Short mmCIF file of C-alpha atoms in Angstrom, two decimals:
data_model
loop_
_atom_site.label_atom_id
_atom_site.label_comp_id
_atom_site.label_asym_id
_atom_site.label_seq_id
_atom_site.Cartn_x
_atom_site.Cartn_y
_atom_site.Cartn_z
CA MET A 2 143.89 92.17 89.74
CA HIS A 3 140.52 91.67 88.07
CA VAL A 4 141.13 90.99 84.39
CA ILE A 5 138.36 91.55 81.85
CA LEU A 6 139.09 89.76 78.58
CA VAL A 7 137.36 91.23 75.53
CA PRO A 8 137.43 89.10 72.35
CA GLY A 9 137.91 90.48 68.87
CA PHE A 10 135.56 90.34 65.92
CA TRP A 11 133.49 87.20 65.29
CA LEU A 12 134.40 85.75 68.69
CA ASP A 13 132.64 85.33 72.03
CA ALA A 14 133.91 84.77 75.56
CA SER A 15 134.86 81.16 74.83
CA ALA A 16 137.77 82.38 72.72
CA TRP A 17 139.69 82.91 75.97
CA ASP A 18 139.06 79.44 77.43
CA ASP A 19 142.70 78.37 77.24
CA VAL A 20 144.04 81.71 78.52
CA VAL A 21 141.84 82.08 81.60
CA PRO A 22 143.50 79.26 83.61
CA VAL A 23 146.92 80.86 83.17
CA LEU A 24 145.70 84.14 84.64
CA ARG A 25 143.86 82.47 87.50
CA ALA A 26 146.91 80.38 88.36
CA ALA A 27 148.81 83.66 88.76
CA GLY A 28 146.24 84.86 91.30
CA HIS A 29 144.09 87.11 89.14
CA THR A 30 140.29 87.02 88.95
CA VAL A 31 139.03 86.84 85.41
CA ASP A 32 135.89 87.82 83.49
CA ALA A 33 135.89 86.70 79.86
CA VAL A 34 133.07 88.58 78.17
CA THR A 35 130.97 88.36 75.07
CA ARG A 36 130.58 91.80 73.56
CA ARG A 37 126.97 93.00 73.37
CA GLY A 38 125.36 95.74 71.30
CA SER A 39 124.81 96.53 67.65
CA THR A 40 126.86 99.76 67.57
CA LEU A 41 130.32 100.68 68.79
CA ASP A 42 128.94 102.93 71.54
CA GLU A 43 126.53 100.22 72.73
CA GLN A 44 129.37 97.75 73.09
CA VAL A 45 131.49 100.33 74.91
CA THR A 46 128.59 101.12 77.26
CA ASP A 47 128.15 97.43 78.04
CA LEU A 48 131.86 97.11 78.84
CA VAL A 49 131.82 100.24 81.02
CA ALA A 50 129.00 98.67 83.04
CA ARG A 51 131.20 95.64 83.64
CA VAL A 52 134.03 97.89 84.76
CA ASP A 53 131.69 99.72 87.15
CA THR A 54 130.61 96.50 88.86
CA ALA A 55 134.00 94.78 88.86
CA PRO A 56 136.25 94.58 91.90
CA GLU A 57 139.18 96.94 91.67
CA PRO A 58 141.80 97.17 90.31
CA VAL A 59 140.54 96.44 86.78
CA VAL A 60 142.61 95.38 83.80
CA LEU A 61 141.13 95.49 80.30
CA VAL A 62 142.55 93.11 77.70
CA GLY A 63 141.31 93.72 74.17
CA HIS A 64 142.03 91.53 71.16
CA SER A 65 141.92 92.76 67.57
CA GLY A 66 138.78 94.85 66.95
CA ALA A 67 138.07 94.93 70.68
CA GLY A 68 141.25 96.88 71.42
CA PRO A 69 139.60 100.21 70.61
CA ILE A 70 136.46 99.14 72.50
CA ALA A 71 138.54 98.51 75.63
CA TYR A 72 140.29 101.85 75.15
CA MET A 73 137.03 103.78 74.76
CA ALA A 74 135.73 102.16 77.94
CA ALA A 75 138.94 103.12 79.76
CA ASP A 76 138.52 106.69 78.50
CA GLN A 77 135.19 106.79 80.34
CA ARG A 78 136.60 105.23 83.53
CA PRO A 79 140.31 106.12 83.72
CA ASP A 80 140.18 106.09 87.51
CA ARG A 81 139.03 102.44 87.62
CA VAL A 82 141.26 100.89 84.95
CA ARG A 83 144.73 100.05 86.24
CA HIS A 84 146.20 98.62 83.02
CA LEU A 85 145.34 98.15 79.35
CA VAL A 86 146.62 95.17 77.37
CA TYR A 87 146.30 95.04 73.59
CA ALA A 88 146.51 91.54 72.09
CA ASP A 89 147.70 92.15 68.53
CA THR A 90 145.79 95.41 68.34
CA PHE A 91 146.03 99.08 69.27
CA PRO A 92 143.72 102.02 70.08
CA GLY A 93 142.99 103.86 66.87
CA PRO A 94 143.12 107.64 66.54
CA ASP A 95 140.14 109.81 67.38
CA GLY A 96 137.79 109.79 64.41
CA GLY A 97 139.13 106.53 63.06
CA CYS A 98 137.38 103.16 62.87
CA VAL A 99 138.33 99.51 63.00
CA ASN A 100 137.72 98.70 59.35
CA ASP A 101 134.92 100.20 57.27
CA GLU A 102 135.96 98.15 54.22
CA LEU A 103 134.82 94.81 55.57
CA PRO A 104 131.91 93.62 53.41
CA ALA A 105 128.54 93.75 55.16
CA VAL A 106 125.47 91.65 54.40
CA ASP A 107 122.15 92.91 55.79
CA GLY A 108 123.90 95.03 58.40
CA GLN A 109 126.30 92.31 59.54
CA VAL A 110 129.85 91.36 58.65
CA PRO A 111 130.40 87.60 58.45
CA LEU A 112 133.77 86.00 59.07
CA PRO A 113 135.71 86.57 55.83
CA SER A 114 137.39 83.88 53.81
CA TRP A 115 140.83 82.96 55.11
CA ASP A 116 142.42 83.83 51.78
CA ILE A 117 142.04 87.59 52.39
CA TRP A 118 144.57 87.52 55.24
CA GLU A 119 148.32 87.88 54.92
CA ALA A 120 150.65 85.02 55.79
CA ALA A 121 151.76 86.61 59.09
CA THR A 122 148.13 86.99 60.15
CA LEU A 123 147.51 83.28 59.70
CA ARG A 124 150.72 82.10 61.34
CA GLY A 125 149.93 79.08 63.53
CA MET A 126 146.36 78.78 62.26
CA THR A 127 146.24 75.08 61.50
CA PRO A 128 143.33 73.62 59.53
CA GLU A 129 141.91 72.36 62.84
CA ILE A 130 142.07 75.80 64.45
CA ARG A 131 140.54 77.45 61.39
CA ALA A 132 137.66 74.96 61.44
CA ASP A 133 137.14 75.64 65.15
CA VAL A 134 137.03 79.42 64.58
CA GLU A 135 134.59 78.96 61.70
CA ARG A 136 132.38 76.83 63.95
CA ARG A 137 132.26 79.39 66.74
CA ALA A 138 132.23 82.54 64.58
CA VAL A 139 129.28 84.93 64.86
CA PRO A 140 128.60 87.76 62.40
CA GLU A 141 129.81 91.18 63.56
CA PRO A 142 127.38 94.12 63.55
CA ALA A 143 128.50 96.34 60.67
CA ARG A 144 128.24 99.48 62.79
CA VAL A 145 130.88 98.16 65.17
CA THR A 146 133.37 97.86 62.32
CA SER A 147 132.70 101.33 60.90
CA ASP A 148 131.54 103.61 63.75
CA ARG A 149 134.10 106.26 64.67
CA PHE A 150 136.28 106.27 67.78
CA HIS A 151 135.82 109.21 70.14
CA TYR A 152 137.59 110.06 73.37
CA ALA A 153 137.09 112.74 75.99
CA ASP A 154 139.36 112.39 79.04
CA PRO A 155 143.13 113.01 78.70
CA ALA A 156 143.54 110.93 81.87
CA ARG A 157 143.33 107.88 79.59
CA HIS A 158 146.94 108.57 78.61
CA ARG A 159 148.08 107.94 82.18
CA ILE A 160 146.82 104.33 82.18
CA PRO A 161 149.82 102.00 81.70
CA ALA A 162 149.50 99.94 78.54
CA THR A 163 151.12 96.85 77.09
CA VAL A 164 150.94 95.88 73.43
CA ILE A 165 151.47 92.19 72.68
CA THR A 166 152.34 92.31 69.01
CA CYS A 167 152.07 89.05 67.08
CA GLU A 168 152.16 89.78 63.37
CA ILE A 169 155.06 92.23 63.36
CA ALA A 170 158.22 92.38 65.45
CA PRO A 171 158.12 94.55 68.59
CA ASP A 172 161.05 96.71 67.46
CA GLU A 173 159.25 97.39 64.18
CA LEU A 174 156.10 98.46 66.00
CA ALA A 175 158.12 100.56 68.44
CA GLY A 176 159.74 102.30 65.50
CA MET A 177 156.34 103.19 64.06
CA VAL A 178 155.30 104.68 67.39
CA ALA A 179 158.58 106.56 67.65
CA ASP A 180 157.92 107.99 64.18
CA HIS A 181 154.58 109.35 65.46
CA GLN A 182 152.63 107.69 62.69
CA VAL A 183 149.07 108.97 62.55
CA TRP A 184 147.43 105.62 63.31
CA ALA A 185 149.55 105.35 66.49
CA ALA A 186 148.58 108.74 67.96
CA GLU A 187 147.04 107.24 71.11
CA LEU A 188 150.02 104.94 71.68
CA VAL A 189 152.34 107.94 71.25
CA ALA A 190 150.38 109.82 73.91
CA THR A 191 150.41 106.89 76.37
CA GLU A 192 152.73 107.87 79.19
CA GLU A 193 153.77 104.31 80.14
CA LEU A 194 153.85 102.00 77.13
CA VAL A 195 155.50 98.58 76.84
CA ILE A 196 155.65 96.62 73.59
CA VAL A 197 156.40 92.89 73.69
CA GLY A 198 156.42 90.30 70.96
CA LEU A 199 154.70 86.93 70.59
CA HIS A 200 155.73 85.27 67.34
CA THR A 201 152.45 83.85 66.16
CA GLY A 202 149.46 84.98 64.13
CA HIS A 203 146.56 87.31 64.79
CA TRP A 204 144.63 84.86 66.99
CA PRO A 205 147.12 84.06 69.79
CA MET A 206 144.42 82.80 72.16
CA PHE A 207 144.12 79.81 69.82
CA THR A 208 147.65 79.45 68.45
CA ALA A 209 149.66 80.27 71.61
CA PRO A 210 147.30 80.56 74.59
CA GLN A 211 149.81 79.62 77.27
CA GLU A 212 152.35 82.11 75.98
CA LEU A 213 149.71 84.81 75.64
CA GLY A 214 148.54 84.23 79.19
CA ALA A 215 152.10 84.37 80.46
CA LEU A 216 152.72 87.69 78.75
CA ILE A 217 149.54 89.16 80.26
CA VAL A 218 150.67 87.96 83.69
CA GLN A 219 154.09 89.50 83.05
CA ALA A 220 152.50 92.82 82.07
CA LEU A 221 150.60 92.94 85.36
CA ALA A 222 153.50 91.94 87.60
CA PRO A 223 154.41 94.49 90.30
CA ARG A 224 157.17 96.88 89.30
CA PRO A 225 159.98 98.02 91.60
CA THR A 226 158.39 101.45 91.97
CA ASP A 227 154.90 100.18 92.80
CA GLY A 228 153.79 101.27 96.25
CA LEU A 229 156.59 103.80 96.73
#
């Protein structure tokens, strides 16, 4: 498959450098992207253009704040996206946003101080990895953090999806979905949803890239019913 890797907030395409070889070794073609645009819709439009020009079948992998961006792009092209993978993220409910409480400075949100994150979020983030993220971090357009999600095509619910949950256990996340919690509305509506765990922090492409790559490969492996 053709896998498009979309990095989360403050990151560019290089965030996936240690994951890409794992996917290519499994036979997939890979496009690690840098998100472009100063609003949520602009970034979605840019990603949709990549989907339109990509060889089929397309897989969208979104990390953190890019999970909803990947989902909005899939909503516009449900016939071209074969699978959605959420790396420690999820598609928020219609009308929601990623996080409108992040502090903005002159229309941009800089990488926050590490001390705002919970311990589970920072799991595996050694001082060396933190310094590397700080070095590569780019401010996030404030509109991308606060613009509202909007969807149009119910066919998005038929796209198989895999959540790779890092900060909380997979059975805990599955229980939240089973309880139909409001924030999980789009996961609840997903017809084919798999939740797997990767015991690390919120940035698995840095703290466990080989394991993350292996789980993405596993998510895309042919199933017994494929082709029947």
